[in-house]
Backbone as JSON Lines, residues from 0, in Angstrom:
{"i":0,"aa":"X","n":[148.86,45.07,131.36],"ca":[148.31,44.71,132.65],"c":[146.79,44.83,132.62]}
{"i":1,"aa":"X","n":[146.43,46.07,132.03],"ca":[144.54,46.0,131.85],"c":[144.21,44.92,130.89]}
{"i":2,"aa":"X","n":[144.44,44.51,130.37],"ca":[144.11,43.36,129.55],"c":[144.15,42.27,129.68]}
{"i":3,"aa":"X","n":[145.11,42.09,131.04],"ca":[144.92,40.78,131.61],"c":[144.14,40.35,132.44]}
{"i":4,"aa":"X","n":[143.29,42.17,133.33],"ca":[142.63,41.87,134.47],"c":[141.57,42.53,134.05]}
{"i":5,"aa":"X","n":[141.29,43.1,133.39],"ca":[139.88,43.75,132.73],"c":[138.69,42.84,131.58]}
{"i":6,"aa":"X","n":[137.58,42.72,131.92],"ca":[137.17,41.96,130.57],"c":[137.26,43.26,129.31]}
{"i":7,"aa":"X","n":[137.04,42.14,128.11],"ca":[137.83,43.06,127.12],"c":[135.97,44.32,126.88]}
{"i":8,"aa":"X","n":[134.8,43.79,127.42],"ca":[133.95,45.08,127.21],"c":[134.2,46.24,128.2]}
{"i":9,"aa":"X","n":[134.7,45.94,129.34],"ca":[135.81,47.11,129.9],"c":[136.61,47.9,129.71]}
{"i":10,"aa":"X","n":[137.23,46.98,129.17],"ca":[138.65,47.49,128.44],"c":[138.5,48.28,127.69]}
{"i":11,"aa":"X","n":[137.76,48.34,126.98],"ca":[137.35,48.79,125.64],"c":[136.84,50.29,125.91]}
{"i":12,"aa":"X","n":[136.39,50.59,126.61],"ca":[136.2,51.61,127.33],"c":[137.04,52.29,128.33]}
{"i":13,"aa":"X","n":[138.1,51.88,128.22],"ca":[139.32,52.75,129.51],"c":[140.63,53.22,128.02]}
{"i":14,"aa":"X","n":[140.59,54.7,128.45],"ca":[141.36,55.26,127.54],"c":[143.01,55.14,127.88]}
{"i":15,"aa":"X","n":[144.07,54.82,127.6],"ca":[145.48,54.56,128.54],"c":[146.27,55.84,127.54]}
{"i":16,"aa":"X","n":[146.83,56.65,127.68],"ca":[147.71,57.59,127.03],"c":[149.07,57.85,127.62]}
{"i":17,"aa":"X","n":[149.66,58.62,127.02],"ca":[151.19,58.19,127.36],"c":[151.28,60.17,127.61]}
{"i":18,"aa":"X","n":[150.51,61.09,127.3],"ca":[150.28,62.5,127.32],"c":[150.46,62.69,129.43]}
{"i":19,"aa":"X","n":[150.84,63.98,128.85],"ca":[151.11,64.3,130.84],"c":[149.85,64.75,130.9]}
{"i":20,"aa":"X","n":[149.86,64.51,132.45],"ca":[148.29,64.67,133.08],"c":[148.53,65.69,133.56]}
{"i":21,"aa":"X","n":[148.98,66.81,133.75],"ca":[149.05,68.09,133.77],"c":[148.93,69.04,132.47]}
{"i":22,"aa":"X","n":[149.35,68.67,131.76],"ca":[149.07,69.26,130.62],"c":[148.12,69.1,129.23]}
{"i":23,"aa":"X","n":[147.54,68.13,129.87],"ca":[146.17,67.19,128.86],"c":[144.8,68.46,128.89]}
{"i":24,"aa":"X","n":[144.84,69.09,129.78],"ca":[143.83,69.86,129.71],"c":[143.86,71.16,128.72]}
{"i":25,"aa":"X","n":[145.25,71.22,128.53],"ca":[145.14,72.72,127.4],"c":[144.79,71.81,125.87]}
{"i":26,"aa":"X","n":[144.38,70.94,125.77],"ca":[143.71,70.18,124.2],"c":[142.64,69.79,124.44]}
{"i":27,"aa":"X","n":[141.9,68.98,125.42],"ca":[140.73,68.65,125.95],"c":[139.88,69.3,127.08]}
{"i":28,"aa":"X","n":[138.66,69.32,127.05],"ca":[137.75,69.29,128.44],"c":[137.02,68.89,128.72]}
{"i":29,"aa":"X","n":[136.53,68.45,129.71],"ca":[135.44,67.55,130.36],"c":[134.86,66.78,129.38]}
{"i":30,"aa":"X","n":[136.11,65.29,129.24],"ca":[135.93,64.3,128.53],"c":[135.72,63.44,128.98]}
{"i":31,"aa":"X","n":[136.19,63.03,130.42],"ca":[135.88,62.05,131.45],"c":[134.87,62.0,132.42]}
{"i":32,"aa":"X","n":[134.14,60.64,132.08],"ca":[133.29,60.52,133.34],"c":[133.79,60.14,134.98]}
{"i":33,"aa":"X","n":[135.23,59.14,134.74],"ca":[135.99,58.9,135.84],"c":[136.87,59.07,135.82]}
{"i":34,"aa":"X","n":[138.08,59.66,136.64],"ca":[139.7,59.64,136.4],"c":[140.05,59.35,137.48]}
{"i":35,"aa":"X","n":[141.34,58.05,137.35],"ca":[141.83,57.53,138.65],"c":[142.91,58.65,138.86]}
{"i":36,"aa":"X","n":[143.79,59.2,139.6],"ca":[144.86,59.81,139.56],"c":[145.75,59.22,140.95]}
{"i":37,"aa":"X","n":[146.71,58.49,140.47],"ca":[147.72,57.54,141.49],"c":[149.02,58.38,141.49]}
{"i":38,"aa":"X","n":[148.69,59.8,142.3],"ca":[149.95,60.48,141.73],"c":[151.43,59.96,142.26]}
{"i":39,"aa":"X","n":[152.48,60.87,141.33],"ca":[153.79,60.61,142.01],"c":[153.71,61.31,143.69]}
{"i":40,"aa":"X","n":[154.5,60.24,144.7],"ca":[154.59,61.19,145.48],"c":[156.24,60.46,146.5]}
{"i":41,"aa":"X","n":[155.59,60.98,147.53],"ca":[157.49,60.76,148.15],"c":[157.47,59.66,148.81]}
{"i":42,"aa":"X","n":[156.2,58.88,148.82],"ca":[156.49,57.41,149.24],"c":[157.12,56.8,149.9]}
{"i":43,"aa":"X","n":[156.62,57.49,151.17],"ca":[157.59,56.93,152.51],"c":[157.59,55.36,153.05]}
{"i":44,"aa":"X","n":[156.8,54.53,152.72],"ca":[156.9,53.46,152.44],"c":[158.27,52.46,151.81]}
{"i":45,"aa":"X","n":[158.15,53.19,150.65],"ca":[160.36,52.66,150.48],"c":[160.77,52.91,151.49]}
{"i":46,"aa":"X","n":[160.71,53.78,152.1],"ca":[161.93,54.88,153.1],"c":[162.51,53.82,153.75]}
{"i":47,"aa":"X","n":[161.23,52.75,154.45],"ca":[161.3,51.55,155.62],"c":[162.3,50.61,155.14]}
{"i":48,"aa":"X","n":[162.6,50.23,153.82],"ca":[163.03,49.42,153.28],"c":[163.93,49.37,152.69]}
{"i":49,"aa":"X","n":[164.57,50.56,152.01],"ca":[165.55,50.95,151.36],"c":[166.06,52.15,151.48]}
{"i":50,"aa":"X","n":[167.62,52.15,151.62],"ca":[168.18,53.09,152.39],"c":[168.5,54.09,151.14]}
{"i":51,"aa":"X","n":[168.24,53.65,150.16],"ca":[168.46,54.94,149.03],"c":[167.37,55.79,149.0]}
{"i":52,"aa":"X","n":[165.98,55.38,149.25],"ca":[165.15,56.19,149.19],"c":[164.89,57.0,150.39]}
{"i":53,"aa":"X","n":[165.7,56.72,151.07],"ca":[165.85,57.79,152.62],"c":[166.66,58.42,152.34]}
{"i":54,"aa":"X","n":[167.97,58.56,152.0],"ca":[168.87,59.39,150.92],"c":[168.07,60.37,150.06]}
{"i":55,"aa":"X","n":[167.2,59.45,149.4],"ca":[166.36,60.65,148.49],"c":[165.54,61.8,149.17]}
{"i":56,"aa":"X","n":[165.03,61.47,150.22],"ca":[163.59,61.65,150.87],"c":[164.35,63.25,151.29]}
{"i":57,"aa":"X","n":[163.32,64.33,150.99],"ca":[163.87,65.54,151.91],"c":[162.56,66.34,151.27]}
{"i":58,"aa":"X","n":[162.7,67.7,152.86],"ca":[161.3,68.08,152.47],"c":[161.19,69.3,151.1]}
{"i":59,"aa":"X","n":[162.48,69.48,150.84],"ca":[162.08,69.73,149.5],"c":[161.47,69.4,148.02]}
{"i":60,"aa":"X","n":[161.51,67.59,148.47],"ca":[161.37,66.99,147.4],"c":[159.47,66.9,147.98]}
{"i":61,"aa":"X","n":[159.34,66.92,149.07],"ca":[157.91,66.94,149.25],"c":[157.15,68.01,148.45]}
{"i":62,"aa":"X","n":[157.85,69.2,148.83],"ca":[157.42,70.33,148.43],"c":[157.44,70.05,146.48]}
{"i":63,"aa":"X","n":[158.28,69.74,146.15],"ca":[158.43,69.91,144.82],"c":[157.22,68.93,144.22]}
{"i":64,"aa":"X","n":[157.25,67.81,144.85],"ca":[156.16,66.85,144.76],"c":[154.54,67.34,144.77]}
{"i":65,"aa":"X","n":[154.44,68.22,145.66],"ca":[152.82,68.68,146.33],"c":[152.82,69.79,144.73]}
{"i":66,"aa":"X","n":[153.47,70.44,144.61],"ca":[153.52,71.64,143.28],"c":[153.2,70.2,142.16]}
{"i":67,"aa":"X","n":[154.27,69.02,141.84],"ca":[153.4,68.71,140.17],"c":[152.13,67.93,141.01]}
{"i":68,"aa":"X","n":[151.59,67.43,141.82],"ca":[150.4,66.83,142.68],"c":[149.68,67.52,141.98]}
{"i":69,"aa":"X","n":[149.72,69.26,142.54],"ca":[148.57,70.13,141.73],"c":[148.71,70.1,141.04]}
{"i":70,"aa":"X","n":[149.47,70.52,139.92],"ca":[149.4,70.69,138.51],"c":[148.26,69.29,137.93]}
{"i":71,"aa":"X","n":[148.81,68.02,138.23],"ca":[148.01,66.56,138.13],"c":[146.24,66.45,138.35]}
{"i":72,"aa":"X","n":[146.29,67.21,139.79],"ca":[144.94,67.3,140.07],"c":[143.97,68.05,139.29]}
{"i":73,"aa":"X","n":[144.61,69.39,139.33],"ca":[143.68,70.51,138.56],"c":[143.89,70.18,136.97]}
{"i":74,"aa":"X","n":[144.51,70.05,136.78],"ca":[144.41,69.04,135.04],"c":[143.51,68.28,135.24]}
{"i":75,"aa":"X","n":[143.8,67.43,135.7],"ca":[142.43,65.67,135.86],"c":[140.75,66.74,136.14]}
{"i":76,"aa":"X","n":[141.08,67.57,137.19],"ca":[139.54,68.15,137.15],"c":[138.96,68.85,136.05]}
{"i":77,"aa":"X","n":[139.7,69.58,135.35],"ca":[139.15,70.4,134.01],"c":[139.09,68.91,133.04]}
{"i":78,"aa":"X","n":[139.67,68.11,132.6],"ca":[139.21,67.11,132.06],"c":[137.77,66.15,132.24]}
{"i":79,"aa":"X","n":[137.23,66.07,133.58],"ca":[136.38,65.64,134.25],"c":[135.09,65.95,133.78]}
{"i":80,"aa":"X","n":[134.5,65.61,133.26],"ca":[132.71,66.17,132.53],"c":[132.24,66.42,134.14]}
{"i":81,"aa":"X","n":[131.17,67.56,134.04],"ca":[130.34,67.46,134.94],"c":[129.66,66.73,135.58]}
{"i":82,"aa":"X","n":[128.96,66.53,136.62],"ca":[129.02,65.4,137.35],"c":[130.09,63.5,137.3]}
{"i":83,"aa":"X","n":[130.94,64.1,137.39],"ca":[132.01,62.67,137.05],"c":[132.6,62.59,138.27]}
{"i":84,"aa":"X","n":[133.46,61.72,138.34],"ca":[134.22,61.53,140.06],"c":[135.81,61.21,139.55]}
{"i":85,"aa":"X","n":[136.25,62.26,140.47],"ca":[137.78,61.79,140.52],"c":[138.43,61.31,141.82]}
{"i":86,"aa":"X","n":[139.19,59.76,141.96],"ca":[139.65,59.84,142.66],"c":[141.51,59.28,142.87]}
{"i":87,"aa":"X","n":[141.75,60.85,143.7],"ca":[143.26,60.56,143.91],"c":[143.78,60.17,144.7]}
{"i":88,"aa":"X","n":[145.05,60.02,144.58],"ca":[145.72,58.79,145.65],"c":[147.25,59.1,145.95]}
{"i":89,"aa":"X","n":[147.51,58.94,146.89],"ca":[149.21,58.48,146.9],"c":[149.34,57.71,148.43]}
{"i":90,"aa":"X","n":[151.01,57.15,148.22],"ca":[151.16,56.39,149.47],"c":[152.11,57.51,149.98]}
{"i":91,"aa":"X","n":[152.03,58.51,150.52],"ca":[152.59,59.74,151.39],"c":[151.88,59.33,151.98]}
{"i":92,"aa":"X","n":[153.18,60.24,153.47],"ca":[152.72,60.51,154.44],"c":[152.28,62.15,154.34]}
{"i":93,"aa":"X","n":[153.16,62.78,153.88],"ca":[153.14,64.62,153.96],"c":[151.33,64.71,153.82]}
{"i":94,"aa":"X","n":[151.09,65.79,155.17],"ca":[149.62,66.16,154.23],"c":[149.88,67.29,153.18]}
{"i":95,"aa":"X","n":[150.97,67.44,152.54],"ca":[151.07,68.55,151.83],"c":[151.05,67.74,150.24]}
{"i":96,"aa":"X","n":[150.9,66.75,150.67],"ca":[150.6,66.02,149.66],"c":[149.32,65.01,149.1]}
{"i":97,"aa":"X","n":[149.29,65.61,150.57],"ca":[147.52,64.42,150.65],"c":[146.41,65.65,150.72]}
{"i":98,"aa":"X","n":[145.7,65.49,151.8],"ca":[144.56,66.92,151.83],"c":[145.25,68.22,151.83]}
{"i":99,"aa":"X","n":[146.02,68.76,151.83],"ca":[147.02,69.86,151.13],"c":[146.05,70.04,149.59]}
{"i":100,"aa":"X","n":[146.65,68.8,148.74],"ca":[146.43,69.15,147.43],"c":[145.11,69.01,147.42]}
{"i":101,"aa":"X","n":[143.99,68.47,147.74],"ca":[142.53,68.2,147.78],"c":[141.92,69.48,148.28]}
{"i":102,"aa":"X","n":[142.8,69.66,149.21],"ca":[141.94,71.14,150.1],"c":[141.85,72.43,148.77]}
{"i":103,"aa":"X","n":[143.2,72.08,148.71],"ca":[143.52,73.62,147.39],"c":[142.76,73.39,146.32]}
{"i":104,"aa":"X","n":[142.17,72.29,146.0],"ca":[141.0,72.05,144.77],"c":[140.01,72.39,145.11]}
{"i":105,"aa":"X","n":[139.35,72.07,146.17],"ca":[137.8,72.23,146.59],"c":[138.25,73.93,147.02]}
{"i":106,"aa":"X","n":[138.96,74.52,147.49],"ca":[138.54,76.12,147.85],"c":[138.91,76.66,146.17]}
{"i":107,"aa":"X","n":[139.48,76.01,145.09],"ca":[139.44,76.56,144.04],"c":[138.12,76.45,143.39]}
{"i":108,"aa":"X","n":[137.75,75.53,142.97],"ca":[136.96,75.11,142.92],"c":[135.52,74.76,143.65]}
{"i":109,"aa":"X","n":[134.83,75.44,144.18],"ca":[133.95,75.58,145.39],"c":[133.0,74.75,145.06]}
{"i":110,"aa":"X","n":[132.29,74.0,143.9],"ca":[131.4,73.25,144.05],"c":[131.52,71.69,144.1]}
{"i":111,"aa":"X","n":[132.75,71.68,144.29],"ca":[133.57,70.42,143.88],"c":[133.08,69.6,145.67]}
{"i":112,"aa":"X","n":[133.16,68.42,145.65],"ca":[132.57,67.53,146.77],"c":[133.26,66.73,146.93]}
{"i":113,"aa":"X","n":[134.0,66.5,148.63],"ca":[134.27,65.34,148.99],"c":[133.6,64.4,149.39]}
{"i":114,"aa":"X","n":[133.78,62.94,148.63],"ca":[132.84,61.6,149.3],"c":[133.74,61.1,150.15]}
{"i":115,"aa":"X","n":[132.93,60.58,150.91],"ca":[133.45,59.06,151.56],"c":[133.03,57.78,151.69]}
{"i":116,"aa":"X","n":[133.4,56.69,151.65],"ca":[132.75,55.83,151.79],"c":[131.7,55.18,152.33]}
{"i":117,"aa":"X","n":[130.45,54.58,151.54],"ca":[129.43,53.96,152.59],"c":[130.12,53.29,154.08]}
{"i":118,"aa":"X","n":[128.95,53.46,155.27],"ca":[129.41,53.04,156.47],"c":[128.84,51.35,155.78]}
{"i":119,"aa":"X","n":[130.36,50.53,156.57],"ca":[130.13,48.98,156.39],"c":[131.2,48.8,155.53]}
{"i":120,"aa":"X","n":[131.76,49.93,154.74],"ca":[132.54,49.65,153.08],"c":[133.93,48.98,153.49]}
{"i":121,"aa":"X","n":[134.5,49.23,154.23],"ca":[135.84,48.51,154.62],"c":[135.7,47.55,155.74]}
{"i":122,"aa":"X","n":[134.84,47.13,156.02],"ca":[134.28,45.83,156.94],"c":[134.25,44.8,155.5]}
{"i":123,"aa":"X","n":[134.23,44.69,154.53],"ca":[134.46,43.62,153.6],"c":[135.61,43.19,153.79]}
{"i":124,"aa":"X","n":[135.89,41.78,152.9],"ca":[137.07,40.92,153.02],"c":[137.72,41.74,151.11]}
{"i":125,"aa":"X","n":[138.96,41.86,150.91],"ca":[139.98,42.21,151.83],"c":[140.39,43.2,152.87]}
{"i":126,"aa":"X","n":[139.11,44.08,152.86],"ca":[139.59,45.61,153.39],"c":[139.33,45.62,155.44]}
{"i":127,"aa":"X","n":[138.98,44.66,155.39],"ca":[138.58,44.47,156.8],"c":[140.1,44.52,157.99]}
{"i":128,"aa":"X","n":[141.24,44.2,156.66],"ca":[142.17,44.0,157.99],"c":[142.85,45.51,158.07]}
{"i":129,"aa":"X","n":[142.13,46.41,157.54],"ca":[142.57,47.68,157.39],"c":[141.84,48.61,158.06]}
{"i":130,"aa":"X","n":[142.85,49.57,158.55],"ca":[141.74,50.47,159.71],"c":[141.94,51.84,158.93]}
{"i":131,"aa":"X","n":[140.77,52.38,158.6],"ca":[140.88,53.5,157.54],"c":[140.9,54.91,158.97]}
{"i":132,"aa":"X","n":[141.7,56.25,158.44],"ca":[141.75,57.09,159.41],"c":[140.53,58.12,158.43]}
{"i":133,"aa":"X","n":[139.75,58.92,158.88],"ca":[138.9,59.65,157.89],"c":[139.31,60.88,158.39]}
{"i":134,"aa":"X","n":[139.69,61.91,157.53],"ca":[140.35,63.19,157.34],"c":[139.12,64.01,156.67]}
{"i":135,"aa":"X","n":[139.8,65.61,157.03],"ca":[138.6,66.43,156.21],"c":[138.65,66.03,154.72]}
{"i":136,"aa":"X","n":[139.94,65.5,153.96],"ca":[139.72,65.57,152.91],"c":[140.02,64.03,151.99]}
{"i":137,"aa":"X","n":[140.07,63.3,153.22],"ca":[139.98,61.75,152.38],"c":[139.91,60.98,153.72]}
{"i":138,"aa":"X","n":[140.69,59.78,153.35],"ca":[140.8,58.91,153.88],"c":[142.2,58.16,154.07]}
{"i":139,"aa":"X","n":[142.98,57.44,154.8],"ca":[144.25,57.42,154.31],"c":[144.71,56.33,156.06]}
{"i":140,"aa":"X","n":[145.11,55.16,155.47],"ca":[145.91,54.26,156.15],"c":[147.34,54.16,156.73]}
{"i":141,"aa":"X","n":[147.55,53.8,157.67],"ca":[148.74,53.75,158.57],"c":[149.06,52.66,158.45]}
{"i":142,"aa":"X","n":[150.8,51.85,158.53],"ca":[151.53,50.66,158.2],"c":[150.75,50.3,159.99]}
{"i":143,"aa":"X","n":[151.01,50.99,161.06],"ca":[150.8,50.25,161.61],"c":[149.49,50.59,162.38]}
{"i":144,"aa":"X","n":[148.35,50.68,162.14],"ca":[147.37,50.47,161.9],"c":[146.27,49.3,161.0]}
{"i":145,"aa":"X","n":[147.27,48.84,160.22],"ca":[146.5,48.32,158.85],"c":[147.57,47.02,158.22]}
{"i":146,"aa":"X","n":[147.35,46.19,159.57],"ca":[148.72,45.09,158.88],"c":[149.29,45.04,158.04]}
{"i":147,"aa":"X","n":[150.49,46.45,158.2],"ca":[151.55,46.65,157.57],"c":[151.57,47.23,156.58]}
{"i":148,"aa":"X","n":[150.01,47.64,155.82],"ca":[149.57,47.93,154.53],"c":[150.05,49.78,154.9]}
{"i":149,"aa":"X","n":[150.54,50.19,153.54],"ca":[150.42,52.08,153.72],"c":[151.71,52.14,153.72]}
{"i":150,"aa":"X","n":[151.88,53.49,153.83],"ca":[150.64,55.21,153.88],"c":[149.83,54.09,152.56]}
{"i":151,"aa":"X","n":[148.34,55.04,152.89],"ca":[148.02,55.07,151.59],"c":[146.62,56.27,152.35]}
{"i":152,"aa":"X","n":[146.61,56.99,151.0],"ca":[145.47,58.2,151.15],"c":[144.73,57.85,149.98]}
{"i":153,"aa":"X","n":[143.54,58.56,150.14],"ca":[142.56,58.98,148.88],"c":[141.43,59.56,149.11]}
{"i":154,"aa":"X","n":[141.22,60.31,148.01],"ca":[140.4,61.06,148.17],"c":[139.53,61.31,146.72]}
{"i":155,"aa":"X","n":[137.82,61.01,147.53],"ca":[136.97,60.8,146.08],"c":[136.57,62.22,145.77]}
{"i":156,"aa":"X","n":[136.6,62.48,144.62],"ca":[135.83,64.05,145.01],"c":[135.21,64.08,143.23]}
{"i":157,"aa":"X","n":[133.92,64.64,143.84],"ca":[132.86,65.09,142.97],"c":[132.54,66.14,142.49]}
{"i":158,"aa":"X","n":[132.27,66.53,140.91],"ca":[132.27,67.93,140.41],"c":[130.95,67.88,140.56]}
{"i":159,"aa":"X","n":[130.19,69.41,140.08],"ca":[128.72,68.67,140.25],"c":[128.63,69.08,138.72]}
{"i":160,"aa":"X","n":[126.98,68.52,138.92],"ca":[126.71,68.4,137.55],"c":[126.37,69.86,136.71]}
{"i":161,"aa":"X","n":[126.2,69.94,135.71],"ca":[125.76,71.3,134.86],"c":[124.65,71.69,135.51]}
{"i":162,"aa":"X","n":[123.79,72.54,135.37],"ca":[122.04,73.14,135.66],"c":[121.85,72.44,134.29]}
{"i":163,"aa":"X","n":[119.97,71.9,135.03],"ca":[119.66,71.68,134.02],"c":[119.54,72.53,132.79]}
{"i":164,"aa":"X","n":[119.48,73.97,132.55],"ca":[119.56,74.48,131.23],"c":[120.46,74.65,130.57]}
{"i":165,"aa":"X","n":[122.1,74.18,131.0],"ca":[123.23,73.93,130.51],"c":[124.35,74.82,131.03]}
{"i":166,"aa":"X","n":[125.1,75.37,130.24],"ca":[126.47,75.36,131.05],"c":[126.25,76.62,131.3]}
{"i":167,"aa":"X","n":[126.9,77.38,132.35],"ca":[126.77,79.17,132.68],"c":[126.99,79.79,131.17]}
{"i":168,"aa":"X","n":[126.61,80.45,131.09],"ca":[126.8,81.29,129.79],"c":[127.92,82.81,130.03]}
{"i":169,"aa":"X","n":[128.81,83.18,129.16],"ca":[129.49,84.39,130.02],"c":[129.04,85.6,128.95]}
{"i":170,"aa":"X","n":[128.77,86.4,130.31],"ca":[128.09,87.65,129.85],"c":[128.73,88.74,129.5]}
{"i":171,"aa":"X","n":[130.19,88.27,129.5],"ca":[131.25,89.56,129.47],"c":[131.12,90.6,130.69]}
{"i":172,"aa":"X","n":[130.63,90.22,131.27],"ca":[130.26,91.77,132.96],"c":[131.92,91.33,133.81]}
């Protein structure tokens, strides 16, 4: 699919691995300048449409969902080079799945930054027929709000960069 919609000097530069994104961080660190993260989540969106995935749907499976969310997130962030941007996503509704998992990064992580979009940014064509809701910790669309489009959340968030004299040093104290 990237190869059909990417030019290939793009391409060429986007790493695709088949390794879990929870567990990529105990071999690597801050290797990425960007990481998309489209996590699994409970995707209430089927729910509307198919009666098996309302069968599935229960708030345990939310819960079980928001637990690998983190695991996903805080992996993708220790991978993340300093100053780089990660942004995650799912089509939940649960906020225990949306700013839930974002919130629990930024108070872990305290220097970590939520963006939001320039004012004007979803006044473009296609995003215009979409009415974005802005949350403390993203952003995130309603089916009926947003002709029919959603859930959909996300959230950009920024590490910051090193000091300029380089990385903290540990002093053993």
């Amino acid at each position: 699919v990237l190869d059909e919609h990417l030019p290939p000097d793009r391409r060429s530069r986007i790493r695709v691995t088949g390794f879990d994104g929870a567990k990529w961080c105990r071999y690597e660190r801050a290797c990425f300048d960007f990481i998309l993260l489209d996590a699994p989540c409970s995707a209430e969106r089927h729910v509307l449409a198919d009666n098996t995935a309302l069968s599935r749907w229960t708030p345990a499976r939310v819960r079980n969902l928001a637990v690998r969310q983190w695991s996903l997130l805080s992996g993708a962030w220790l991978l993340l080079r300093p100053g780089g941007r990660l942004v995650y996503s799912t089509c939940a509704l649960a906020p225990a799945e949306n700013s839930g998992v974002v919130e629990r990064l930024c108070k872990k992580y305290p220097g970590s930054r939520i963006s939001f979009p320039a004012d004007g940014f979803f006044s473009r064509q296609p995003l215009s027929a979409l009415t974005p809701e802005f949350c403390s910790a993203g952003v995130r669309f309603l089916p009926d709000r947003s002709a029919g489009s959603g859930p959909i959340f996300f959230s950009v968030l920024d590490k910051p960069p090193e000091p300029a004299n380089g990385p903290a040093k540990n002093t053993g104290v």
